[in-house]
Amino acid sequence: MKKYFLILLMSIAGSIAAAAQEYWRPSAELVERARQEPVIREHIERYISFRRSIESEKSLLDIHYTIQPDGIHISQTLKYDKYSNMQDFGDHYVIYYSENDPYITPEVRAYTTKTFESVLCLTLDQEKYSTYNLSRLCDAWMTWLFYITGYSIYDDWDFKRPKKERETTVTTSKDIADAAIKICRLKDWSRDSQIALLNRYLSDRTSTTWGGRKELQTSSQFSDVKSVTPDGIEVCAALLDRSGYDAVSNDSSKAVEFIYKDNPLVVIAARTLGLPLCIHLYDMTRFGTKTVFTINPEAL
Amino acid sequence: MKRFFPILLFLMLGIVSFAGDPVKPLPAKAQAYIDKVKQQTRSEYDARHITDNESLSSSFKAIRGTKSGTKVTFDEKNPEAGVQVWFVVSWYRMLDNDVPTGEEIEAEFNCDAAPGAIAYGAACALYRGCPLTIGLKPDRFFEETGLHSSITLTHEELIAICSSKL
C-alpha cells in the first residue's frame, strides 16, 4: 500500500512540475516591437524563397504566404506526386506522400534533416511535423526570436488528390519552445533557460555561413557575441578603418547602430530579454585601441 | 632460396631502421621523448606521421581559449620552415591578450598522458632535425590585418625543452 502511495505521490509531483513548466515571454509591448523588426519579415521571406527554389526543382509545390496578426499563413498546393517514400538529397531527406506506406505519417511530404541534433527543429521523430522546419531555415537565435514574436505557422496543404482532403497544420510558438527543450535538453523554458540557450549557440552569431547556405545566412560581418549571461550580452565589434572607429567610439548610440546594422539579433535579444548590452569596439588599424560601452536595455 | 632469405631479412631490417632514425643524431633523452610521444599518441593519432613524409594535419587537444581547427604541418618542399603548430583563437581574445600564456604552452610539451598538438609537433621536429613554430591565428580578420602571433624554437632549444620533460 505504501509503495502505491509513494508512486502516486511521485506521479502527482511530476504532474505539478509539468504544469508549472514556465514558457517565459516578454511584455506585450516588447513582443510587438520584436514583431515590427524588419529582420523577422526578411527572415520569413528568405525562408519562403529558399523553399520555393528547392521545390521548383521538382515543381512539386505552389507556395503562397501572408503574415497576419495571428501568425504566418502558408498555403501549399501539391501539384503532383508521382514519387513515393523518401529520397536522399545529401544534407536532407524529402519524404513524399505515399498512400500505401503506413510507416510514413503524417501522409504528406516534409523535410527532415540528418543533423537535426545541432539546431532547433521539429521533425517527424517528434510525431509532429511542420513545413517550418527550423533546422533548415534559421539558427537557434532566429528560432528563439520567432518564439518571442509569438507567431504561429499555419500550413494549409492542398493535395489535389481525389482521396486526400485539404489539411491544415499549426505550429505554435509553444511547439517551438517544446522542441527546443527536448532537442537542447533544457530543464524548462524560463528566461534563464532562454539566455543559456543563446549562450550555447554563440557561433550562430559569427561570420560562419549558416548550414553552408549563404542565402540563409543571418550572421554578422564585423561582430561576434562573446557571452550571453543573466548579467548581460557582451558583443565584440571590429572596425577595419580608423575614421570609422573614431566616429563610432565617440558615441554609444552610434555603436548600438553599428551593432544593429551588422548583427540585429544581438540588439533585439538584449532589449527583449531586458539585458544590458556591453559593446567592445576594436580599432583593427591600431591594435590595443579599444572602447567599451554598456547600454541599458531600456535605451536599446 | 634459403640463402637469399637471411640477406632479404637483413636488407629489410636495414630499411626499417633507417626509416625509424631521426634525420640528425639526437641525444638519448630527445630520442626517448620521440618514443614516448609515439607510444602515447598511438591510440589517438596515427603515430606513423612522425616518421613518414606526409603533410601532418589532425585534430588535437585544444589549449585553453583556443578553438577547433588546430593544424600541425610540415612542408617537404620547405623543410627550413620546420614543423608548424597553429592554434585558432577568437580575434577579440587575441586583441585582449586573453590567450594561452607562456607557462601554459610550455606545459603542453609534457608527454605523460595524451600529448596534444605541441608535444606531437615537437616530436616531429626533433625527428626531422628542424625548428618548431607555435602560432596563434585569429578566427577572423587575419587577411585584413595580418593579426597573428608565433614563436619559433630552434632544434637545439627544442632538444633542451623536450629533454627536460622526461
Tab-separated table of C-alpha atoms in Angstrom:
chain	number	residue	atom	x	y	z
A	1	MET	CA	0.000	0.000	0.000
A	2	LYS	CA	2.856	2.263	0.986
A	3	LYS	CA	4.551	1.505	-2.317
A	4	TYR	CA	1.470	2.596	-4.285
A	5	PHE	CA	1.150	5.701	-2.194
A	6	LEU	CA	4.724	6.658	-2.992
A	7	ILE	CA	4.210	6.052	-6.710
A	8	LEU	CA	1.022	8.115	-6.606
A	9	LEU	CA	2.808	10.902	-4.762
A	10	MET	CA	5.640	10.897	-7.275
A	11	SER	CA	3.292	11.000	-10.239
A	12	ILE	CA	1.366	13.895	-8.659
A	13	ALA	CA	4.625	15.721	-8.052
A	14	GLY	CA	5.608	15.058	-11.660
A	15	SER	CA	2.305	16.412	-12.931
A	16	ILE	CA	2.648	19.537	-10.814
A	17	ALA	CA	6.186	20.064	-12.116
A	18	ALA	CA	4.969	19.656	-15.693
A	19	ALA	CA	2.075	22.028	-15.117
A	20	ALA	CA	4.434	24.581	-13.614
A	21	GLN	CA	6.600	24.490	-16.744
A	22	GLU	CA	7.336	28.091	-17.479
A	23	TYR	CA	7.158	29.488	-21.001
A	24	TRP	CA	8.652	32.889	-20.450
A	25	ARG	CA	7.706	35.667	-22.809
A	26	PRO	CA	8.474	39.367	-22.605
A	27	SER	CA	5.864	42.083	-22.183
A	28	ALA	CA	3.263	42.627	-24.915
A	29	GLU	CA	4.970	45.871	-25.817
A	30	LEU	CA	8.307	44.162	-26.396
A	31	VAL	CA	6.647	41.343	-28.316
A	32	GLU	CA	5.044	43.907	-30.607
A	33	ARG	CA	8.380	45.664	-31.056
A	34	ALA	CA	10.045	42.382	-31.938
A	35	ARG	CA	7.313	41.699	-34.482
A	36	GLN	CA	7.968	45.025	-36.137
A	37	GLU	CA	11.622	44.225	-36.634
A	38	PRO	CA	12.439	44.065	-40.341
A	39	VAL	CA	14.669	41.085	-39.697
A	40	ILE	CA	11.568	38.984	-38.968
A	41	ARG	CA	9.975	39.735	-42.316
A	42	GLU	CA	13.301	39.317	-44.101
A	43	HIS	CA	13.731	36.012	-42.397
A	44	ILE	CA	10.305	34.771	-43.418
A	45	GLU	CA	10.763	35.948	-46.970
A	46	ARG	CA	14.185	34.419	-47.180
A	47	TYR	CA	12.774	31.159	-45.931
A	48	ILE	CA	9.878	31.178	-48.330
A	49	SER	CA	12.065	31.998	-51.312
A	50	PHE	CA	14.572	29.376	-50.255
A	51	ARG	CA	11.871	26.776	-50.043
A	52	ARG	CA	10.411	27.810	-53.336
A	53	SER	CA	13.788	27.436	-55.007
A	54	ILE	CA	14.075	23.912	-53.705
A	55	GLU	CA	10.535	22.994	-54.566
A	56	SER	CA	10.700	24.445	-58.041
A	57	GLU	CA	13.435	21.996	-58.970
A	58	LYS	CA	10.819	19.318	-58.922
A	59	SER	CA	7.844	21.595	-59.461
A	60	LEU	CA	6.174	19.955	-56.563
A	61	LEU	CA	4.508	22.806	-54.812
A	62	ASP	CA	2.895	26.162	-55.285
A	63	ILE	CA	3.529	28.222	-52.189
A	64	HIS	CA	1.942	31.470	-51.068
A	65	TYR	CA	2.198	33.114	-47.699
A	66	THR	CA	0.779	36.022	-45.762
A	67	ILE	CA	1.769	37.476	-42.422
A	68	GLN	CA	-1.338	38.086	-40.355
A	69	PRO	CA	-1.727	39.221	-36.750
A	70	ASP	CA	-2.145	35.667	-35.511
A	71	GLY	CA	0.682	34.170	-37.496
A	72	ILE	CA	2.197	33.190	-40.800
A	73	HIS	CA	-0.220	31.558	-43.192
A	74	ILE	CA	1.380	29.413	-45.823
A	75	SER	CA	-0.679	27.738	-48.475
A	76	GLN	CA	0.861	24.982	-50.469
A	77	THR	CA	-0.587	23.044	-53.300
A	78	LEU	CA	0.947	19.754	-54.166
A	79	LYS	CA	0.968	19.861	-57.930
A	80	TYR	CA	1.675	16.234	-58.478
A	81	ASP	CA	3.050	13.358	-56.526
A	82	LYS	CA	4.363	10.698	-58.739
A	83	TYR	CA	7.100	9.870	-56.257
A	84	SER	CA	6.814	7.818	-53.141
A	85	ASN	CA	8.745	7.197	-49.969
A	86	MET	CA	11.884	9.041	-49.153
A	87	GLN	CA	14.584	10.483	-51.319
A	88	ASP	CA	18.044	11.348	-50.093
A	89	PHE	CA	19.272	14.787	-51.140
A	90	GLY	CA	22.562	14.618	-49.293
A	91	ASP	CA	22.010	17.007	-46.424
A	92	HIS	CA	18.298	16.405	-46.106
A	93	TYR	CA	15.609	13.935	-46.936
A	94	VAL	CA	12.436	14.606	-48.766
A	95	ILE	CA	9.579	12.403	-47.763
A	96	TYR	CA	6.782	12.140	-50.237
A	97	TYR	CA	3.191	11.366	-49.768
A	98	SER	CA	2.623	7.704	-50.070
A	99	GLU	CA	-0.825	6.306	-49.804
A	100	ASN	CA	0.283	2.732	-49.403
A	101	ASP	CA	3.042	3.192	-46.901
A	102	PRO	CA	1.728	3.060	-43.333
A	103	TYR	CA	5.136	3.969	-41.918
A	104	ILE	CA	5.127	7.470	-43.285
A	105	THR	CA	2.992	9.633	-41.076
A	106	PRO	CA	1.564	12.096	-41.446
A	107	GLU	CA	0.731	11.389	-45.015
A	108	VAL	CA	2.307	14.387	-46.508
A	109	ARG	CA	5.744	15.282	-47.600
A	110	ALA	CA	8.050	17.034	-45.218
A	111	TYR	CA	11.696	17.731	-44.854
A	112	THR	CA	13.819	16.351	-42.133
A	113	THR	CA	17.496	16.877	-41.724
A	114	LYS	CA	20.192	14.410	-40.909
A	115	THR	CA	21.858	16.734	-38.457
A	116	PHE	CA	18.830	17.895	-36.566
A	117	GLU	CA	20.561	17.497	-33.233
A	118	SER	CA	22.717	20.529	-33.806
A	119	VAL	CA	19.936	23.037	-34.240
A	120	LEU	CA	16.373	23.555	-33.267
A	121	CYS	CA	13.870	21.854	-35.443
A	122	LEU	CA	10.659	19.986	-35.495
A	123	THR	CA	10.889	16.656	-37.161
A	124	LEU	CA	8.856	13.608	-37.743
A	125	ASP	CA	10.669	11.975	-34.835
A	126	GLN	CA	8.588	14.073	-32.542
A	127	GLU	CA	5.413	12.771	-34.095
A	128	LYS	CA	4.681	16.234	-35.256
A	129	TYR	CA	5.778	17.752	-38.464
A	130	SER	CA	5.961	21.207	-39.768
A	131	THR	CA	6.940	22.795	-43.019
A	132	TYR	CA	8.532	25.408	-40.820
A	133	ASN	CA	11.420	23.073	-40.243
A	134	LEU	CA	13.592	25.230	-38.087
A	135	SER	CA	16.829	23.475	-38.775
A	136	ARG	CA	16.549	24.324	-42.423
A	137	LEU	CA	15.715	27.958	-42.227
A	138	CYS	CA	17.450	29.554	-39.345
A	139	ASP	CA	19.824	29.295	-36.483
A	140	ALA	CA	18.980	28.906	-32.796
A	141	TRP	CA	18.871	32.669	-32.305
A	142	MET	CA	16.421	33.101	-35.155
A	143	THR	CA	14.325	30.288	-33.805
A	144	TRP	CA	14.284	31.905	-30.411
A	145	LEU	CA	13.275	35.243	-31.877
A	146	PHE	CA	10.478	33.583	-33.757
A	147	TYR	CA	9.268	32.131	-30.477
A	148	ILE	CA	9.365	35.557	-28.869
A	149	THR	CA	7.154	37.087	-31.537
A	150	GLY	CA	4.514	34.531	-30.702
A	151	TYR	CA	3.621	33.810	-34.298
A	152	SER	CA	2.034	30.508	-35.183
A	153	ILE	CA	2.585	28.941	-38.555
A	154	TYR	CA	-0.463	27.714	-40.368
A	155	ASP	CA	0.377	25.294	-43.141
A	156	ASP	CA	-2.501	24.813	-45.438
A	157	TRP	CA	-1.976	21.814	-47.653
A	158	ASP	CA	-3.966	21.183	-50.780
A	159	PHE	CA	-3.117	17.835	-52.260
A	160	LYS	CA	-5.129	17.863	-55.431
A	161	ARG	CA	-5.754	14.219	-54.969
A	162	PRO	CA	-9.115	12.629	-55.189
A	163	LYS	CA	-8.877	10.741	-51.915
A	164	LYS	CA	-6.901	13.202	-49.898
A	165	GLU	CA	-8.604	16.084	-48.254
A	166	ARG	CA	-7.261	19.514	-47.649
A	167	GLU	CA	-5.296	19.639	-44.418
A	168	THR	CA	-4.069	22.446	-42.169
A	169	THR	CA	-1.374	22.022	-39.598
A	170	VAL	CA	-0.497	24.568	-36.964
A	171	THR	CA	2.875	25.098	-35.336
A	172	THR	CA	2.543	27.322	-32.313
A	173	SER	CA	5.357	29.133	-30.574
A	174	LYS	CA	4.885	26.723	-27.669
A	175	ASP	CA	5.686	23.887	-30.088
A	176	ILE	CA	8.923	25.685	-30.899
A	177	ALA	CA	9.739	26.027	-27.211
A	178	ASP	CA	8.934	22.364	-26.581
A	179	ALA	CA	11.154	21.311	-29.453
A	180	ALA	CA	13.971	23.442	-28.030
A	181	ILE	CA	13.531	21.958	-24.560
A	182	LYS	CA	13.650	18.458	-25.950
A	183	ILE	CA	16.421	18.789	-28.515
A	184	CYS	CA	18.669	21.071	-26.470
A	185	ARG	CA	17.902	19.214	-23.257
A	186	LEU	CA	16.814	22.299	-21.347
A	187	LYS	CA	15.178	21.934	-17.964
A	188	ASP	CA	12.451	24.405	-18.839
A	189	TRP	CA	11.706	27.438	-20.994
A	190	SER	CA	12.262	30.087	-18.369
A	191	ARG	CA	14.049	33.351	-19.134
A	192	ASP	CA	17.281	31.914	-17.721
A	193	SER	CA	16.975	28.830	-19.919
A	194	GLN	CA	16.476	31.025	-22.971
A	195	ILE	CA	19.565	33.038	-22.023
A	196	ALA	CA	21.532	29.797	-21.589
A	197	LEU	CA	20.307	28.588	-24.975
A	198	LEU	CA	21.545	31.714	-26.755
A	199	ASN	CA	24.866	31.444	-24.930
A	200	ARG	CA	25.222	27.863	-26.088
A	201	TYR	CA	24.784	28.886	-29.722
A	202	LEU	CA	27.155	31.844	-29.817
A	203	SER	CA	28.655	30.530	-33.026
A	204	ASP	CA	25.340	31.209	-34.786
A	205	ARG	CA	26.153	34.889	-34.491
A	206	THR	CA	29.561	34.754	-36.144
A	207	SER	CA	30.638	35.021	-39.744
A	208	THR	CA	30.162	31.325	-40.263
A	209	THR	CA	27.792	30.670	-43.101
A	210	TRP	CA	24.844	29.002	-41.559
A	211	GLY	CA	24.292	25.468	-42.744
A	212	GLY	CA	26.646	26.082	-45.644
A	213	ARG	CA	23.972	28.123	-47.403
A	214	LYS	CA	24.745	31.744	-47.973
A	215	GLU	CA	21.177	32.597	-48.884
A	216	LEU	CA	20.116	31.731	-45.351
A	217	GLN	CA	22.940	33.455	-43.576
A	218	THR	CA	21.799	35.721	-40.793
A	219	SER	CA	25.131	36.270	-39.161
A	220	SER	CA	27.437	39.196	-38.974
A	221	GLN	CA	30.425	40.546	-40.842
A	222	PHE	CA	32.152	42.554	-38.139
A	223	SER	CA	30.843	41.439	-34.768
A	224	ASP	CA	30.785	38.338	-32.604
A	225	VAL	CA	28.903	37.640	-29.415
A	226	LYS	CA	31.308	36.848	-26.602
A	227	SER	CA	28.770	35.773	-23.993
A	228	VAL	CA	25.112	35.818	-23.020
A	229	THR	CA	24.520	35.641	-19.271
A	230	PRO	CA	21.925	36.995	-16.834
A	231	ASP	CA	24.345	39.914	-16.347
A	232	GLY	CA	24.204	40.967	-19.971
A	233	ILE	CA	25.219	40.329	-23.561
A	234	GLU	CA	28.820	41.020	-24.489
A	235	VAL	CA	29.461	41.726	-28.151
A	236	CYS	CA	32.798	42.481	-29.797
A	237	ALA	CA	32.927	44.555	-32.966
A	238	ALA	CA	35.887	45.152	-35.249
A	239	LEU	CA	36.268	48.396	-37.180
A	240	LEU	CA	38.579	47.988	-40.092
A	241	ASP	CA	39.196	51.659	-40.793
A	242	ARG	CA	40.403	54.349	-38.451
A	243	SER	CA	37.847	57.037	-39.288
A	244	GLY	CA	35.019	54.560	-38.825
A	245	TYR	CA	36.347	53.645	-35.416
A	246	ASP	CA	36.721	57.270	-34.375
A	247	ALA	CA	33.137	58.035	-35.399
A	248	VAL	CA	31.597	55.055	-33.616
A	249	SER	CA	33.750	55.051	-30.497
A	250	ASN	CA	32.742	58.594	-29.541
A	251	ASP	CA	29.023	57.939	-29.398
A	252	SER	CA	27.296	54.987	-27.723
A	253	SER	CA	24.154	55.383	-29.857
A	254	LYS	CA	26.287	55.091	-32.989
A	255	ALA	CA	27.882	51.994	-31.508
A	256	VAL	CA	24.431	50.435	-30.997
A	257	GLU	CA	23.506	51.443	-34.538
A	258	PHE	CA	26.661	49.767	-35.843
A	259	ILE	CA	25.885	46.541	-33.997
A	260	TYR	CA	22.239	46.624	-35.062
A	261	LYS	CA	23.197	47.034	-38.693
A	262	ASP	CA	25.697	44.207	-38.551
A	263	ASN	CA	24.035	41.834	-36.120
A	264	PRO	CA	20.449	42.933	-35.367
A	265	LEU	CA	19.541	39.885	-33.333
A	266	VAL	CA	22.079	40.837	-30.673
A	267	VAL	CA	20.410	44.180	-30.021
A	268	ILE	CA	16.920	42.702	-30.251
A	269	ALA	CA	17.865	39.905	-27.839
A	270	ALA	CA	19.306	42.317	-25.271
A	271	ARG	CA	16.256	44.568	-25.455
A	272	THR	CA	13.753	41.718	-25.393
A	273	LEU	CA	15.406	39.791	-22.580
A	274	GLY	CA	15.970	43.001	-20.648
A	275	LEU	CA	19.737	42.538	-20.549
A	276	PRO	CA	22.434	45.235	-20.645
A	277	LEU	CA	24.391	45.253	-23.887
A	278	CYS	CA	28.132	45.549	-23.433
A	279	ILE	CA	29.793	46.598	-26.695
A	280	HIS	CA	33.552	46.196	-27.113
A	281	LEU	CA	34.802	48.211	-30.101
A	282	TYR	CA	38.234	47.393	-31.515
A	283	ASP	CA	40.270	49.539	-33.872
A	284	MET	CA	41.807	46.977	-36.205
A	285	THR	CA	44.231	49.529	-37.604
A	286	ARG	CA	45.679	50.268	-34.156
A	287	PHE	CA	45.926	47.110	-32.093
A	288	GLY	CA	45.368	47.896	-28.453
A	289	THR	CA	42.885	50.694	-29.139
A	290	LYS	CA	39.537	49.722	-27.708
A	291	THR	CA	36.354	51.332	-26.359
A	292	VAL	CA	33.733	49.675	-24.163
A	293	PHE	CA	30.111	50.837	-23.812
A	294	THR	CA	27.475	49.309	-21.561
A	295	ILE	CA	23.945	50.224	-22.580
A	296	ASN	CA	20.866	49.513	-20.502
A	297	PRO	CA	18.091	47.563	-22.231
A	298	GLU	CA	15.634	50.462	-21.917
A	299	ALA	CA	17.928	52.563	-24.110
A	300	LEU	CA	18.069	49.982	-26.887
B	1	MET	CA	66.287	-19.861	-51.670
B	2	LYS	CA	67.209	-20.300	-48.026
B	3	ARG	CA	70.452	-18.463	-48.730
B	4	PHE	CA	68.578	-15.409	-50.039
B	5	PHE	CA	66.177	-15.224	-47.122
B	6	PRO	CA	68.683	-14.010	-44.479
B	7	ILE	CA	70.019	-11.451	-46.977
B	8	LEU	CA	66.479	-10.201	-47.653
B	9	LEU	CA	65.757	-10.101	-43.927
B	10	PHE	CA	68.968	-8.200	-43.303
B	11	LEU	CA	68.091	-5.680	-46.030
B	12	MET	CA	64.565	-5.219	-44.680
B	13	LEU	CA	65.848	-4.635	-41.179
B	14	GLY	CA	68.207	-2.044	-42.567
B	15	ILE	CA	65.342	-0.189	-44.297
B	16	VAL	CA	63.155	-0.264	-41.199
B	17	SER	CA	65.940	1.008	-39.014
B	18	PHE	CA	66.698	3.802	-41.488
B	19	ALA	CA	63.023	4.819	-41.620
B	20	GLY	CA	62.883	4.947	-37.846
B	21	ASP	CA	66.010	7.039	-37.319
B	22	PRO	CA	65.888	10.801	-36.879
B	23	VAL	CA	67.382	12.983	-39.602
B	24	LYS	CA	70.077	14.278	-37.242
B	25	PRO	CA	71.644	12.310	-34.393
B	26	LEU	CA	69.811	13.082	-31.166
B	27	PRO	CA	70.778	12.888	-27.506
B	28	ALA	CA	69.303	9.868	-25.785
B	29	LYS	CA	66.741	11.959	-23.893
B	30	ALA	CA	65.411	13.608	-27.058
B	31	GLN	CA	65.095	10.214	-28.723
B	32	ALA	CA	63.294	8.960	-25.630
B	33	TYR	CA	60.870	11.924	-25.946
B	34	ILE	CA	60.023	10.942	-29.519
B	35	ASP	CA	59.496	7.348	-28.471
B	36	LYS	CA	57.246	8.384	-25.605
B	37	VAL	CA	55.093	10.637	-27.785
B	38	LYS	CA	54.810	7.864	-30.357
B	39	GLN	CA	53.793	5.466	-27.647
B	40	GLN	CA	51.311	7.838	-26.038
B	41	THR	CA	49.684	9.006	-29.240
B	42	ARG	CA	49.329	5.587	-30.785
B	43	SER	CA	45.699	5.303	-29.771
B	44	GLU	CA	44.709	8.851	-30.725
B	45	TYR	CA	46.624	9.684	-33.870
B	46	ASP	CA	48.456	7.707	-36.454
B	47	ALA	CA	51.955	7.614	-34.991
B	48	ARG	CA	53.456	6.835	-38.390
B	49	HIS	CA	53.053	10.517	-39.197
B	50	ILE	CA	56.067	11.183	-37.031
B	51	THR	CA	58.275	9.187	-39.339
B	52	ASP	CA	56.689	9.433	-42.744
B	53	ASN	CA	56.791	12.286	-45.206
B	54	GLU	CA	53.140	13.183	-45.431
B	55	SER	CA	51.787	16.568	-44.518
B	56	LEU	CA	50.628	16.457	-40.926
B	57	SER	CA	47.198	17.644	-40.085
B	58	SER	CA	44.792	16.459	-37.468
B	59	SER	CA	42.567	17.439	-34.624
B	60	PHE	CA	44.341	17.777	-31.361
B	61	LYS	CA	43.507	18.516	-27.807
B	62	ALA	CA	42.977	22.269	-27.625
B	63	ILE	CA	44.766	24.556	-25.210
B	64	ARG	CA	42.661	26.839	-23.028
B	65	GLY	CA	40.972	29.545	-25.037
B	66	THR	CA	41.701	28.051	-28.440
B	67	LYS	CA	39.087	26.822	-30.876
B	68	SER	CA	38.918	23.750	-33.085
B	69	GLY	CA	40.941	23.824	-36.250
B	70	THR	CA	44.420	23.251	-34.820
B	71	LYS	CA	46.848	22.175	-37.505
B	72	VAL	CA	50.252	20.525	-37.406
B	73	THR	CA	52.016	20.761	-40.758
B	74	PHE	CA	55.354	20.124	-42.345
B	75	ASP	CA	56.166	21.197	-45.878
B	76	GLU	CA	58.582	18.827	-47.580
B	77	LYS	CA	59.393	21.476	-50.167
B	78	ASN	CA	60.339	23.989	-47.498
B	79	PRO	CA	61.930	21.958	-44.689
B	80	GLU	CA	63.690	25.035	-43.257
B	81	ALA	CA	60.291	26.348	-42.171
B	82	GLY	CA	60.147	23.378	-39.859
B	83	VAL	CA	57.116	21.862	-38.212
B	84	GLN	CA	54.288	24.339	-37.675
B	85	VAL	CA	51.628	24.094	-34.975
B	86	TRP	CA	48.870	26.694	-35.384
B	87	PHE	CA	46.014	27.266	-32.986
B	88	VAL	CA	42.876	29.233	-33.816
B	89	VAL	CA	41.759	31.858	-31.294
B	90	SER	CA	38.819	34.263	-31.273
B	91	TRP	CA	40.065	37.522	-32.766
B	92	TYR	CA	38.917	39.586	-29.798
B	93	ARG	CA	40.661	37.261	-27.353
B	94	MET	CA	43.869	37.835	-29.263
B	95	LEU	CA	43.417	41.593	-29.117
B	96	ASP	CA	42.636	41.431	-25.390
B	97	ASN	CA	45.679	39.227	-24.910
B	98	ASP	CA	43.407	36.572	-23.441
B	99	VAL	CA	45.424	33.770	-24.991
B	100	PRO	CA	47.383	30.818	-23.631
B	101	THR	CA	50.310	32.024	-21.539
B	102	GLY	CA	53.930	31.000	-21.980
B	103	GLU	CA	53.588	28.665	-18.994
B	104	GLU	CA	50.501	27.021	-20.474
B	105	ILE	CA	52.256	26.498	-23.787
B	106	GLU	CA	55.325	25.127	-22.045
B	107	ALA	CA	53.160	22.714	-20.077
B	108	GLU	CA	51.872	21.364	-23.399
B	109	PHE	CA	55.293	19.850	-24.072
B	110	ASN	CA	54.537	17.271	-21.396
B	111	CYS	CA	54.142	13.862	-22.914
B	112	ASP	CA	52.972	11.906	-19.904
B	113	ALA	CA	49.344	11.422	-20.863
B	114	ALA	CA	47.527	12.114	-24.113
B	115	PRO	CA	50.031	14.575	-25.592
B	116	GLY	CA	48.491	17.399	-27.549
B	117	ALA	CA	49.464	19.178	-30.729
B	118	ILE	CA	52.565	20.816	-29.294
B	119	ALA	CA	54.113	17.602	-27.978
B	120	TYR	CA	53.257	15.906	-31.228
B	121	GLY	CA	54.730	18.732	-33.302
B	122	ALA	CA	57.826	18.795	-31.080
B	123	ALA	CA	58.419	15.080	-31.617
B	124	CYS	CA	58.054	15.593	-35.373
B	125	ALA	CA	60.510	18.492	-35.355
B	126	LEU	CA	63.027	16.572	-33.256
B	127	TYR	CA	62.820	13.675	-35.646
B	128	ARG	CA	63.259	15.880	-38.682
B	129	GLY	CA	66.018	17.958	-37.158
B	130	CYS	CA	64.161	21.174	-37.852
B	131	PRO	CA	62.703	24.077	-35.856
B	132	LEU	CA	59.224	24.130	-34.349
B	133	THR	CA	56.888	27.102	-34.761
B	134	ILE	CA	53.930	27.513	-32.407
B	135	GLY	CA	51.450	30.129	-33.543
B	136	LEU	CA	48.096	31.669	-32.715
B	137	LYS	CA	45.865	32.820	-35.544
B	138	PRO	CA	42.561	34.706	-35.208
B	139	ASP	CA	39.368	33.111	-36.475
B	140	ARG	CA	38.528	36.284	-38.436
B	141	PHE	CA	40.213	39.351	-39.910
B	142	PHE	CA	43.526	37.585	-40.484
B	143	GLU	CA	43.752	38.632	-44.102
B	144	GLU	CA	42.730	42.235	-43.488
B	145	THR	CA	45.014	42.855	-40.543
B	146	GLY	CA	47.713	40.195	-40.559
B	147	LEU	CA	46.953	39.701	-36.874
B	148	HIS	CA	48.779	36.659	-35.558
B	149	SER	CA	51.440	35.713	-33.067
B	150	SER	CA	54.077	32.987	-33.134
B	151	ILE	CA	57.268	31.729	-31.600
B	152	THR	CA	59.910	29.588	-33.296
B	153	LEU	CA	62.124	27.241	-31.338
B	154	THR	CA	65.408	26.132	-32.864
B	155	HIS	CA	66.299	22.480	-32.980
B	156	GLU	CA	68.709	22.973	-30.079
B	157	GLU	CA	66.123	24.780	-27.937
B	158	LEU	CA	63.681	22.025	-28.707
B	159	ILE	CA	66.135	19.348	-27.567
B	160	ALA	CA	66.614	21.206	-24.285
B	161	ILE	CA	62.871	21.667	-23.608
B	162	CYS	CA	61.839	18.152	-24.592
B	163	SER	CA	64.674	16.542	-22.643
B	164	SER	CA	63.542	18.389	-19.537
B	165	LYS	CA	60.017	16.946	-19.873
B	166	LEU	CA	61.044	13.343	-19.367
